[in-house]
MMTF fields as JSON, N, C-alpha, C and O atoms, coordinates in Angstrom:
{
  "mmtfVersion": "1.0.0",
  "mmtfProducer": "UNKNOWN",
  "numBonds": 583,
  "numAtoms": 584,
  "numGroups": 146,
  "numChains": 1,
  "numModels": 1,
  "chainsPerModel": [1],
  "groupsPerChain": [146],
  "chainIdList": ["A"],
  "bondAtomList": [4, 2, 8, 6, 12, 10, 16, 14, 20, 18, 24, 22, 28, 26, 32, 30, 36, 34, 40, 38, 44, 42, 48, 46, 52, 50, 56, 54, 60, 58, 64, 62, 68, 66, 72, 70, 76, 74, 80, 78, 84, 82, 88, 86, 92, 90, 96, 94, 100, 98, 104, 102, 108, 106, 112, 110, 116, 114, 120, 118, 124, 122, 128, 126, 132, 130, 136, 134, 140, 138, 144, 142, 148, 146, 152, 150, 156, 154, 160, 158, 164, 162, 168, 166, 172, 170, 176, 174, 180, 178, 184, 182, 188, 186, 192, 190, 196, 194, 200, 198, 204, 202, 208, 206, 212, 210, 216, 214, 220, 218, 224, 222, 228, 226, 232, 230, 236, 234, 240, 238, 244, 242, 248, 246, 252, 250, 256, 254, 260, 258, 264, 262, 268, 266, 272, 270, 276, 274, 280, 278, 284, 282, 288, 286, 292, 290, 296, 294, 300, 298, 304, 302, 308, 306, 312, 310, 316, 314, 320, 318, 324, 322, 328, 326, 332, 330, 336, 334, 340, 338, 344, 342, 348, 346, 352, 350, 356, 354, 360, 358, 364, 362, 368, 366, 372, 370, 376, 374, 380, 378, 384, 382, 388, 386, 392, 390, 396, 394, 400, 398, 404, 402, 408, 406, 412, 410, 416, 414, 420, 418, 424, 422, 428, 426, 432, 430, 436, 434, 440, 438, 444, 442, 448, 446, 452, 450, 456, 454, 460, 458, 464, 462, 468, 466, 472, 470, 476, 474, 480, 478, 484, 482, 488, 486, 492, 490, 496, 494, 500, 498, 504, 502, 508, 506, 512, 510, 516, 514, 520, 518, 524, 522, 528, 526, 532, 530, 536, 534, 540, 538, 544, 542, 548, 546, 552, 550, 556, 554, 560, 558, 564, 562, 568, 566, 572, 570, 576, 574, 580, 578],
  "bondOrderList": [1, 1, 1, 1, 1, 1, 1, 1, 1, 1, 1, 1, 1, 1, 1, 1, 1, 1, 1, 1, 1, 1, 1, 1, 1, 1, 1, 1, 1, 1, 1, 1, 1, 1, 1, 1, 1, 1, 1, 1, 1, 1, 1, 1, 1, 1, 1, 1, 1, 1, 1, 1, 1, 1, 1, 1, 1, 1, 1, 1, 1, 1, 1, 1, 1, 1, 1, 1, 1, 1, 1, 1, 1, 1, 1, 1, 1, 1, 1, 1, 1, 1, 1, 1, 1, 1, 1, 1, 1, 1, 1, 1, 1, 1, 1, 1, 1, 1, 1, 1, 1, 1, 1, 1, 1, 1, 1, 1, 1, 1, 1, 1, 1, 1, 1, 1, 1, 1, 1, 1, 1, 1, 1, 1, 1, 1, 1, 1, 1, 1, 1, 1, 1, 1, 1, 1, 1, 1, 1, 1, 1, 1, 1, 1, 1],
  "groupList": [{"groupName": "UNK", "atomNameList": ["N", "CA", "C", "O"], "elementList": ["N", "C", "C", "O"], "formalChargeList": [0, 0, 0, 0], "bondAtomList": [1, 0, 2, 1, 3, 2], "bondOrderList": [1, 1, 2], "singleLetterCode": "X", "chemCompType": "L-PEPTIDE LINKING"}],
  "groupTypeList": [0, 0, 0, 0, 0, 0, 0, 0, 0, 0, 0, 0, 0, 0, 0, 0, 0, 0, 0, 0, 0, 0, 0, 0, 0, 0, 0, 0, 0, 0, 0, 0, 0, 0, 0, 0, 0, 0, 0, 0, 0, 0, 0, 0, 0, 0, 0, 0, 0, 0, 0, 0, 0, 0, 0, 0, 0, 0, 0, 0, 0, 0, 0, 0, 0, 0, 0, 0, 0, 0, 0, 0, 0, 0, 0, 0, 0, 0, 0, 0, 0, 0, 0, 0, 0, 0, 0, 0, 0, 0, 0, 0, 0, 0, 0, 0, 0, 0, 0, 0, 0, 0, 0, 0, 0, 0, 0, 0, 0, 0, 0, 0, 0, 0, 0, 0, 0, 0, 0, 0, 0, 0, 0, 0, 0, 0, 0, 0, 0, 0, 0, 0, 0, 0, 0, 0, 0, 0, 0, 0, 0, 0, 0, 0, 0, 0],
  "groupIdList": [1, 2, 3, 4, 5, 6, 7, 8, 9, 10, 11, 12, 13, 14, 15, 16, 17, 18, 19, 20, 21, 22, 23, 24, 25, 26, 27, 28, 29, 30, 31, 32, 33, 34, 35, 36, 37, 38, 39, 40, 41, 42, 43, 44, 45, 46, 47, 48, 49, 50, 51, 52, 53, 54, 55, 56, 57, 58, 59, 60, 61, 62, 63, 64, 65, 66, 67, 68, 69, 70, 71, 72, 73, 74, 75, 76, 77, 78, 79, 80, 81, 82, 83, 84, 85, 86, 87, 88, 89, 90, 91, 92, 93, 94, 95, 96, 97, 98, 99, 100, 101, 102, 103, 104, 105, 106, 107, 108, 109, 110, 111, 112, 113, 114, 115, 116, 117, 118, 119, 120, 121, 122, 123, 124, 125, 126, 127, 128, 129, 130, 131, 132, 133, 134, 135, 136, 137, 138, 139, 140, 141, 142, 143, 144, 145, 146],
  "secStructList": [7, 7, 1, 5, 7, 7, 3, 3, 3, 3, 7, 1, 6, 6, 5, 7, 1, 1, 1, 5, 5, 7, 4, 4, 4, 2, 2, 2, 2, 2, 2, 2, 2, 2, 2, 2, 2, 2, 2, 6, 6, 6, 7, 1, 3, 3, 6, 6, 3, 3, 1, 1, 1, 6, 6, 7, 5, 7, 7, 7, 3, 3, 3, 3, 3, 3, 7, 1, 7, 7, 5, 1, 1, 3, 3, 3, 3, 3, 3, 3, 3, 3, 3, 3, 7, 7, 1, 1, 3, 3, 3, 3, 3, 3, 3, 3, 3, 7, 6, 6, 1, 7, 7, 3, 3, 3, 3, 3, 3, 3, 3, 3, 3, 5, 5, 7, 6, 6, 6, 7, 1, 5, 7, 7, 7, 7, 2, 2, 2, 2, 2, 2, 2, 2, 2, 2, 5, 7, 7, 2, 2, 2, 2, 6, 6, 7],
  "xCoordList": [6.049, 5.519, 4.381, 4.613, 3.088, 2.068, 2.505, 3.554, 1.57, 1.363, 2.687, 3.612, 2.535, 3.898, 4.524, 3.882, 5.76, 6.5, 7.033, 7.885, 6.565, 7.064, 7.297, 6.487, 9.193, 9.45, 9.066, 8.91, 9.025, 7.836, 8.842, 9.587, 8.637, 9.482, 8.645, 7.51, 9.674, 8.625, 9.323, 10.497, 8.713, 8.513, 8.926, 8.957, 9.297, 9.574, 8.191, 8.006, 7.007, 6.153, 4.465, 3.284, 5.326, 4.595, 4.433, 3.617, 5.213, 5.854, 4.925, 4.09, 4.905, 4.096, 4.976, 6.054, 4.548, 5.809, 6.319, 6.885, 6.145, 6.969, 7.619, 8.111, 7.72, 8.813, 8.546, 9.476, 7.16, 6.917, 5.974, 5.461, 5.721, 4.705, 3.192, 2.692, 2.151, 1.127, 0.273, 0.422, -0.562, -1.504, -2.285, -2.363, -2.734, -3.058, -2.611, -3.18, -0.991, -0.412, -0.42, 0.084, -0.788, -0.004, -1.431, -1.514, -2.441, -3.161, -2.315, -2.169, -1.783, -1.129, -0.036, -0.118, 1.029, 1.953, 1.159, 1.399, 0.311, -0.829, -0.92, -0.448, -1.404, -1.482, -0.51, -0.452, 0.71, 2.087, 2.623, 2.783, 2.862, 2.696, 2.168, 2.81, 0.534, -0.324, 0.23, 0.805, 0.143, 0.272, 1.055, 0.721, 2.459, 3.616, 3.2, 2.907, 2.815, 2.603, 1.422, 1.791, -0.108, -0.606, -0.203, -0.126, 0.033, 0.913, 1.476, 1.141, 2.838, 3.733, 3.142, 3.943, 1.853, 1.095, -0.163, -1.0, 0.128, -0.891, -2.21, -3.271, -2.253, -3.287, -2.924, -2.77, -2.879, -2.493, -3.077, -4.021, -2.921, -3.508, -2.245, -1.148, -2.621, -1.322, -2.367, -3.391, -1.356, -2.16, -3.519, -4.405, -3.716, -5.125, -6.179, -7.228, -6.027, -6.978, -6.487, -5.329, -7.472, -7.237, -6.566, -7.091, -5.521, -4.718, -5.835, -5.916, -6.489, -7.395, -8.931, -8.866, -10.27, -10.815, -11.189, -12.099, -10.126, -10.604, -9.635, -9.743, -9.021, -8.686, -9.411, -9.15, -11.278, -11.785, -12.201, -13.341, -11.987, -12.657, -12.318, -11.306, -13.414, -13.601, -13.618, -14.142, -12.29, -12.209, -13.358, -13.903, -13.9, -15.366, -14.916, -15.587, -13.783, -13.621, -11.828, -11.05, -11.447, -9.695, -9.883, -10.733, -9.074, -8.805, -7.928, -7.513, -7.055, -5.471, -5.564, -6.123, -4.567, -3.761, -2.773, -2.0, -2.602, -0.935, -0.37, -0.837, 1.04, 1.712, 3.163, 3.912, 3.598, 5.135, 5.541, 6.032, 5.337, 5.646, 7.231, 8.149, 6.72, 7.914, 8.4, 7.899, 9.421, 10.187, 11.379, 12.22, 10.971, 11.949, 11.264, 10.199, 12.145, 12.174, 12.903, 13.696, 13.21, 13.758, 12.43, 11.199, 13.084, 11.871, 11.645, 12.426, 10.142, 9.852, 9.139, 8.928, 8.801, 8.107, 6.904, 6.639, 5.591, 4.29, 3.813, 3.472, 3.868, 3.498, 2.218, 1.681, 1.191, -0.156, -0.216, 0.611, -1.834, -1.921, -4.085, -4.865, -4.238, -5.827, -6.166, -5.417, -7.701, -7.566, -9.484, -10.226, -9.852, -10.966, -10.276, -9.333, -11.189, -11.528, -12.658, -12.629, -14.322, -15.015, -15.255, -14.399, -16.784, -16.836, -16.645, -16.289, -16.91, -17.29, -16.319, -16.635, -15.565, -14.948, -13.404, -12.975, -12.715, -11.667, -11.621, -12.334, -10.758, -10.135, -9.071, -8.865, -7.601, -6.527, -6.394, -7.0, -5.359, -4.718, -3.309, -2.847, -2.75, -1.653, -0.734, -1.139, 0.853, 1.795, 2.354, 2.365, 2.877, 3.818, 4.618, 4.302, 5.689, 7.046, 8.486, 8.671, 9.134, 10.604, 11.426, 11.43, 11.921, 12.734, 12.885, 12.568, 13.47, 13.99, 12.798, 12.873, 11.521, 10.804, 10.604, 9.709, 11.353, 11.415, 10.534, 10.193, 10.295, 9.753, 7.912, 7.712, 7.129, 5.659, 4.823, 4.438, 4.747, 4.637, 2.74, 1.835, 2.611, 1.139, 0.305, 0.99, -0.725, -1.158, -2.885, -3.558, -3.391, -4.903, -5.672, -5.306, -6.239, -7.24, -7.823, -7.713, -8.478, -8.464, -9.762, -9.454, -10.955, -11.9, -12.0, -12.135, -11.959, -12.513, -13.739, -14.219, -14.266, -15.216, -15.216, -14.994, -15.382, -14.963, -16.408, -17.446, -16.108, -17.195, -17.303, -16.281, -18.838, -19.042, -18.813, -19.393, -17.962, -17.346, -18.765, -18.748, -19.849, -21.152, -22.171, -22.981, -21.976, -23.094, -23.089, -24.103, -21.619, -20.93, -21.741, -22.018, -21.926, -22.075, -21.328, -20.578, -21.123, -20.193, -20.41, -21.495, -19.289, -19.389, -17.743, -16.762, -18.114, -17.598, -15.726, -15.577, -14.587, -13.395, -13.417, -14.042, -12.203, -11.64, -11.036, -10.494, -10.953, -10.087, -8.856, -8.467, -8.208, -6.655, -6.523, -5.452, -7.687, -7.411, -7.662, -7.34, -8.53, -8.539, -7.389, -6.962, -6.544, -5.408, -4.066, -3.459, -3.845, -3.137, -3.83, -3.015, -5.079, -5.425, -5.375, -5.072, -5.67, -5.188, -4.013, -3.942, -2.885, -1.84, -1.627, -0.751, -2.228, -1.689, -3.087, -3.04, -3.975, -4.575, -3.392, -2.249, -3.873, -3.43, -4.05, -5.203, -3.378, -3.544, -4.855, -4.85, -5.546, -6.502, -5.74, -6.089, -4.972, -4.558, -3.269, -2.222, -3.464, -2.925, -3.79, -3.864, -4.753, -6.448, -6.419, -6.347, -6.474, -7.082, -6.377, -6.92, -5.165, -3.846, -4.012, -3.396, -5.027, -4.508, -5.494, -5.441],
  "yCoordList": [-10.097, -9.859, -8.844, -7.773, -9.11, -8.363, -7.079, -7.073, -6.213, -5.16, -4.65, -4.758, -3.918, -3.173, -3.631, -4.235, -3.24, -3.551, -2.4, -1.797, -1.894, -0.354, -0.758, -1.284, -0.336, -0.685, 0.842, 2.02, -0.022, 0.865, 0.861, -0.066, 2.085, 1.873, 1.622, 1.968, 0.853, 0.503, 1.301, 1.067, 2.1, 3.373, 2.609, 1.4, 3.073, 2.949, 2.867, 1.866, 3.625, 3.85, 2.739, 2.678, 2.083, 0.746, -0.269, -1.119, -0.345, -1.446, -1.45, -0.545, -2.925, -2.965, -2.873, -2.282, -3.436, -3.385, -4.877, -5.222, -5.972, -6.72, -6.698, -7.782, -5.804, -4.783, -5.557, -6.234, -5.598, -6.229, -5.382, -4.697, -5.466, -4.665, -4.849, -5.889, -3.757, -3.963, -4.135, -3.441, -4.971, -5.886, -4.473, -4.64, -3.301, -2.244, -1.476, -0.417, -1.866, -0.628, -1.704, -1.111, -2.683, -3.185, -2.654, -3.163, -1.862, -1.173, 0.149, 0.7, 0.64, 1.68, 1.37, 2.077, 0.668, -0.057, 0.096, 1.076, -0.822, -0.658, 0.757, 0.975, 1.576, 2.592, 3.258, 3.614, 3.681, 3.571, 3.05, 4.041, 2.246, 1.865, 2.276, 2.543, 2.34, 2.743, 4.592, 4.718, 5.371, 6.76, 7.216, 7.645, 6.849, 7.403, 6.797, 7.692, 5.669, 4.692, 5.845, 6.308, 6.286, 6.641, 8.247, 8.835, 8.929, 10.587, 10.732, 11.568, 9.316, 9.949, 9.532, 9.146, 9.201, 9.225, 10.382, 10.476, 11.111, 12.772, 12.401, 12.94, 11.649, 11.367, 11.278, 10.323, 12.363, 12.571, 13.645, 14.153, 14.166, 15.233, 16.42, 16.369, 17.218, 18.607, 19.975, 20.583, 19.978, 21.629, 21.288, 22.14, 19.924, 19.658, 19.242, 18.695, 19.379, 18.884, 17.92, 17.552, 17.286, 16.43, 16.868, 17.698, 16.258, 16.284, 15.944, 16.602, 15.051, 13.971, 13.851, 14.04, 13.527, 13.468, 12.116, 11.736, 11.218, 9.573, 9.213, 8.167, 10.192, 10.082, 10.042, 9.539, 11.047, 10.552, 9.446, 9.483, 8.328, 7.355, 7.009, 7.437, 5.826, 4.726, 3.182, 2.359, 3.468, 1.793, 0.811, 0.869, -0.153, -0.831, -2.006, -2.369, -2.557, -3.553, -3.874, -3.729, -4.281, -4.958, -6.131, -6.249, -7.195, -8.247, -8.847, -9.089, -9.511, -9.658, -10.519, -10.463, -11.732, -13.096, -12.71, -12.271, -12.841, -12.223, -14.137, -15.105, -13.788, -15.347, -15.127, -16.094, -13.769, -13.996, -12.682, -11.918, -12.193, -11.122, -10.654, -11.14, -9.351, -8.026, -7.466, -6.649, -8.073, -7.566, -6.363, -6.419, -5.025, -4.408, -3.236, -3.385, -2.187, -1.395, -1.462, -2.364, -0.933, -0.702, -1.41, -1.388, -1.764, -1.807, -2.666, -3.592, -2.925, -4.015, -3.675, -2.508, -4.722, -4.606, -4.501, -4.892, -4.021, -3.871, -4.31, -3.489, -5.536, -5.967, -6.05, -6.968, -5.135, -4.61, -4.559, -4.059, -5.344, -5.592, -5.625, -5.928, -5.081, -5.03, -6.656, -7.381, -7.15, -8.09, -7.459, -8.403, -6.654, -6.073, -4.805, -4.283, -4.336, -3.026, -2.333, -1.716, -2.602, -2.167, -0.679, 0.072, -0.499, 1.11, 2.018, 3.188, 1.397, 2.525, 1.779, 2.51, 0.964, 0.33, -0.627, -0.93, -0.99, -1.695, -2.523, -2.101, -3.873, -4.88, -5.121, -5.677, -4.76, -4.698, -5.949, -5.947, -7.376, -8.177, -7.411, -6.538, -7.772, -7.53, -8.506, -9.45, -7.967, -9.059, -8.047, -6.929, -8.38, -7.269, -8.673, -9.863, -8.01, -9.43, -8.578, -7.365, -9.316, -9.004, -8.234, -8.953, -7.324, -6.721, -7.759, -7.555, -8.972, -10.003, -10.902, -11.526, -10.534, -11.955, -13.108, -13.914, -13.172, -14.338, -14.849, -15.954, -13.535, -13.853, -12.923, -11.742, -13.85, -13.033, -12.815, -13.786, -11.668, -10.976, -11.075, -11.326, -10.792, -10.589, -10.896, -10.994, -11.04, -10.986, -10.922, -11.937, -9.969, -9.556, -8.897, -9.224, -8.404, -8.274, -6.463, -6.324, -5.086, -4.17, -3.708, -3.217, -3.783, -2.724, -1.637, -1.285, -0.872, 0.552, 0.475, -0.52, 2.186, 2.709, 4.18, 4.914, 4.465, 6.36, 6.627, 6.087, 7.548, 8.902, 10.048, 10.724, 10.698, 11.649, 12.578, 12.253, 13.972, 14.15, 15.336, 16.303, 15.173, 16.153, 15.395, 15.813, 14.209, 13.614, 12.207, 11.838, 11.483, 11.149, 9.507, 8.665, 9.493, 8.032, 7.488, 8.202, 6.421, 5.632, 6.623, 7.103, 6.827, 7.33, 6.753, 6.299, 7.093, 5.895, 6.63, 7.851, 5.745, 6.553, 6.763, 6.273, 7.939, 8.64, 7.971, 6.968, 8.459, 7.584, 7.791, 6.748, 8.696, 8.546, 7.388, 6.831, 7.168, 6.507, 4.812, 4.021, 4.704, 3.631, 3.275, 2.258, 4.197, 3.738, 3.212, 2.163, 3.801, 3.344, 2.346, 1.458, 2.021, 1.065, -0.451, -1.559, -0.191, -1.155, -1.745, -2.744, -0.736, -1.503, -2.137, -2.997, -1.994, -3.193, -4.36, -5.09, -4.547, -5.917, -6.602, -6.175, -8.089, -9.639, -10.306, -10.386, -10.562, -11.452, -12.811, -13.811, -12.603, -13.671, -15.329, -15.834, -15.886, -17.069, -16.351, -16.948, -15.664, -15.743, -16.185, -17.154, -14.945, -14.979, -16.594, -17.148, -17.152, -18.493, -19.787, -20.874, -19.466, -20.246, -19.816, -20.409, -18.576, -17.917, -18.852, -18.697],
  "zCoordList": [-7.636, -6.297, -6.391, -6.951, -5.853, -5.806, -4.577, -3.933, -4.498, -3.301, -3.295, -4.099, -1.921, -1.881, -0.348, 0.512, -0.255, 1.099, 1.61, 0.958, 2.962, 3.043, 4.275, 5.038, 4.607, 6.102, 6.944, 6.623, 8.262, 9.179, 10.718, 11.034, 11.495, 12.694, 13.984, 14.312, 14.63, 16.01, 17.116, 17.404, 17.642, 18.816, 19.683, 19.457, 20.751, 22.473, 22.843, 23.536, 22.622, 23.042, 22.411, 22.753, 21.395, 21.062, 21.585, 21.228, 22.548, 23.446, 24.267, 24.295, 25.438, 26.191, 27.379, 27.317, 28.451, 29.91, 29.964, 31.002, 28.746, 28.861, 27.446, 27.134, 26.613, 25.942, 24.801, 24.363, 24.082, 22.738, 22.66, 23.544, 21.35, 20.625, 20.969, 20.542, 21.877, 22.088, 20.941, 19.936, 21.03, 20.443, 19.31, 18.093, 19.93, 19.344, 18.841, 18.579, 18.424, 18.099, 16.386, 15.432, 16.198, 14.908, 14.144, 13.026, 14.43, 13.227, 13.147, 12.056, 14.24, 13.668, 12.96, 11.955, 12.887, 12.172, 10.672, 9.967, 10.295, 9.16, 8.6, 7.484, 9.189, 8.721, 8.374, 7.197, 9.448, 9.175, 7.783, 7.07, 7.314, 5.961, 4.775, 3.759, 4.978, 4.232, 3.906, 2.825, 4.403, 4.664, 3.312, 2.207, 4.081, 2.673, 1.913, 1.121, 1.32, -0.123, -0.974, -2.054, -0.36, -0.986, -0.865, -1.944, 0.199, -0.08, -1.469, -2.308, -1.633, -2.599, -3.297, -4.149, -3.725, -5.248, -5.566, -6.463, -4.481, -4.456, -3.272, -3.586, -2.114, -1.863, -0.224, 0.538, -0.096, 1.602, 2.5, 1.895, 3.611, 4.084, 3.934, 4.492, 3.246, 3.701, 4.472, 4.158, 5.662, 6.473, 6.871, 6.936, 7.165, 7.584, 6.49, 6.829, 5.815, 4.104, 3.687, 3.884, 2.932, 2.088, 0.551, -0.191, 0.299, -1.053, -2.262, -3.3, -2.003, -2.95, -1.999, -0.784, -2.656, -1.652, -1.368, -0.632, -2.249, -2.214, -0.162, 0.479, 0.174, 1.612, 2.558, 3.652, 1.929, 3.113, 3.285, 2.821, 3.711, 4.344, 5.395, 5.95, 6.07, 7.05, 6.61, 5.86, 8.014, 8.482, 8.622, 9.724, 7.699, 8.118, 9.032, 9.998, 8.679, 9.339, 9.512, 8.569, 10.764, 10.907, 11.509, 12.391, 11.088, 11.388, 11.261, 10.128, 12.829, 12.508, 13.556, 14.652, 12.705, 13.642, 13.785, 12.934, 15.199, 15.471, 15.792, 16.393, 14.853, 14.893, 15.372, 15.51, 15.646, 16.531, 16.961, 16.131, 18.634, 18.923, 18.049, 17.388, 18.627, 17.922, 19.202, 19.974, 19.217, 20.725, 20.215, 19.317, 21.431, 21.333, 20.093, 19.493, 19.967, 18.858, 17.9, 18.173, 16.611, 15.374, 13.935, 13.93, 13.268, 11.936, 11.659, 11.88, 10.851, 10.488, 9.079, 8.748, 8.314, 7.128, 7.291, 8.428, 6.497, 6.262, 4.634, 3.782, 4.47, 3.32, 3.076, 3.695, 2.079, 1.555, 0.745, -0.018, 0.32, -0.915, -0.741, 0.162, -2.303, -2.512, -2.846, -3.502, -2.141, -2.437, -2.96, -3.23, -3.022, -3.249, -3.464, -2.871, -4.753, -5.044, -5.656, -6.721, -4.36, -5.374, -6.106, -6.574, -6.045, -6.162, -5.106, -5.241, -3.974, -3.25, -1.839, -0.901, -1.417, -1.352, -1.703, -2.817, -0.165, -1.067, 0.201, 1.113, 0.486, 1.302, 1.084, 0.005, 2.191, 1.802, 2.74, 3.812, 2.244, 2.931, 3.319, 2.584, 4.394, 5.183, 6.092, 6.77, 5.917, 6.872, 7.355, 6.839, 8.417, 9.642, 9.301, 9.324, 9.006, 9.081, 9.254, 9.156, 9.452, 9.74, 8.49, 7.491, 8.349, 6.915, 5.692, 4.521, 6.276, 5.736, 4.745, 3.687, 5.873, 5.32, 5.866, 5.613, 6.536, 7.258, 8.354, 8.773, 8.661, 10.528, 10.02, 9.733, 10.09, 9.549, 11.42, 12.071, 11.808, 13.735, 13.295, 14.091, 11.829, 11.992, 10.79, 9.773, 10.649, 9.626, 9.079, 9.258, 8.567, 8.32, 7.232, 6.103, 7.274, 6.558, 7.336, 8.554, 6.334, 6.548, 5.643, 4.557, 5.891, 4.463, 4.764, 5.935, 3.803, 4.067, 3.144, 2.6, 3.077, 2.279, 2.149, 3.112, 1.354, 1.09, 1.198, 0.815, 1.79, 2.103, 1.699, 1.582, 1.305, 0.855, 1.868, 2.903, 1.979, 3.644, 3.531, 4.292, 2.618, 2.806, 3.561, 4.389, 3.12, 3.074, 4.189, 4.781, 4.329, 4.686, 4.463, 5.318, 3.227, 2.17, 1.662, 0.997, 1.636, 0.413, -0.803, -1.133, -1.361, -2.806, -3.386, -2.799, -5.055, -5.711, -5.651, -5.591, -5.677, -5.355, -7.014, -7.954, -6.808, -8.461, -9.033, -8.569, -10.516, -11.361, -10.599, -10.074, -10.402, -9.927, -8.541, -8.297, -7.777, -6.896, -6.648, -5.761, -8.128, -9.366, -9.484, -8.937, -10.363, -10.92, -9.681, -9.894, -8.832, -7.831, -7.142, -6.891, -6.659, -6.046, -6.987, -6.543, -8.046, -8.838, -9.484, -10.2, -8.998, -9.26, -7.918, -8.005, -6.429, -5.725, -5.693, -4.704, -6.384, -6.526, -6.292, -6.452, -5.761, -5.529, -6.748, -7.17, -6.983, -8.339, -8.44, -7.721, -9.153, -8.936, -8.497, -7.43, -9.17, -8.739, -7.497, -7.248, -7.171, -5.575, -4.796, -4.041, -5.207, -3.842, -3.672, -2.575, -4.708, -4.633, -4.007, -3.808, -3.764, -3.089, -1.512, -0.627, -1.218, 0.265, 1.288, 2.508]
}
């Protein structure tokens, strides 16, 4: 199995007033996910700073088919995976699905680009953030099945 699967909780306050998950909250879900995965590999904010400075970046682009509301609260999965990693740059594919697997609520596509936080340019990420971003690549004959 490529990428990683990090279950994620759904708030009271995610909800809409017909008690499913608003349409805007599943980038936070995304991120939700994302957060602890790269923290517990040294690459988080502590006390307001950056741990690493491959954290600063921007979102260039989100894009998500939603295929089966998420009714209600308790957890769901966030399955992420690199399907790009350039220099200065990466494109993560993504599923919001049920613990199980079974039930896929969403599913998209995420680029970023790191910034120089001086200059506030693309600049190229670190080896350490190399090495973790490359262990969640998608496998070339995945990409090519998707």
């Amino acid at each position: 199995m490529y990428g990683h699967t990090e279950p994620v909780a759904i708030h009271f306050d995610d909800l809409d007033p017909m008690g499913i998950v608003h349409n805007a909250k599943y980038a936070v879900l995304v991120e939700r996910a994302l957060a602890p995965y790269w923290a517990s590999r040294g690459h988080s904010f502590d006390g307001g700073r950056p741990t690493s400075p491959d954290v600063f970046h921007a979102v260039r682009e989100f894009a998500i088919t939603y295929r089966a509301p998420i009714r209600g609260t308790g957890q769901v999965a966030v399955h992420f995976w690199l399907d790009q990693f350039g220099e200065t740059s990466a494109e993560y594919g993504f599923r919001v699905q049920s613990l199980d697997g079974a039930t896929v609520h969403a599913e998209g596509r995420r680029a970023i680009v790191r910034l120089d936080p001086k200059t506030m340019r693309p600049t190229p990420w670190t080896p350490a953030a190399r090495e973790v971003g490359e262990s969640l690549l998608r496998p070339v004959a995945e990409r090519t099945r998707a």
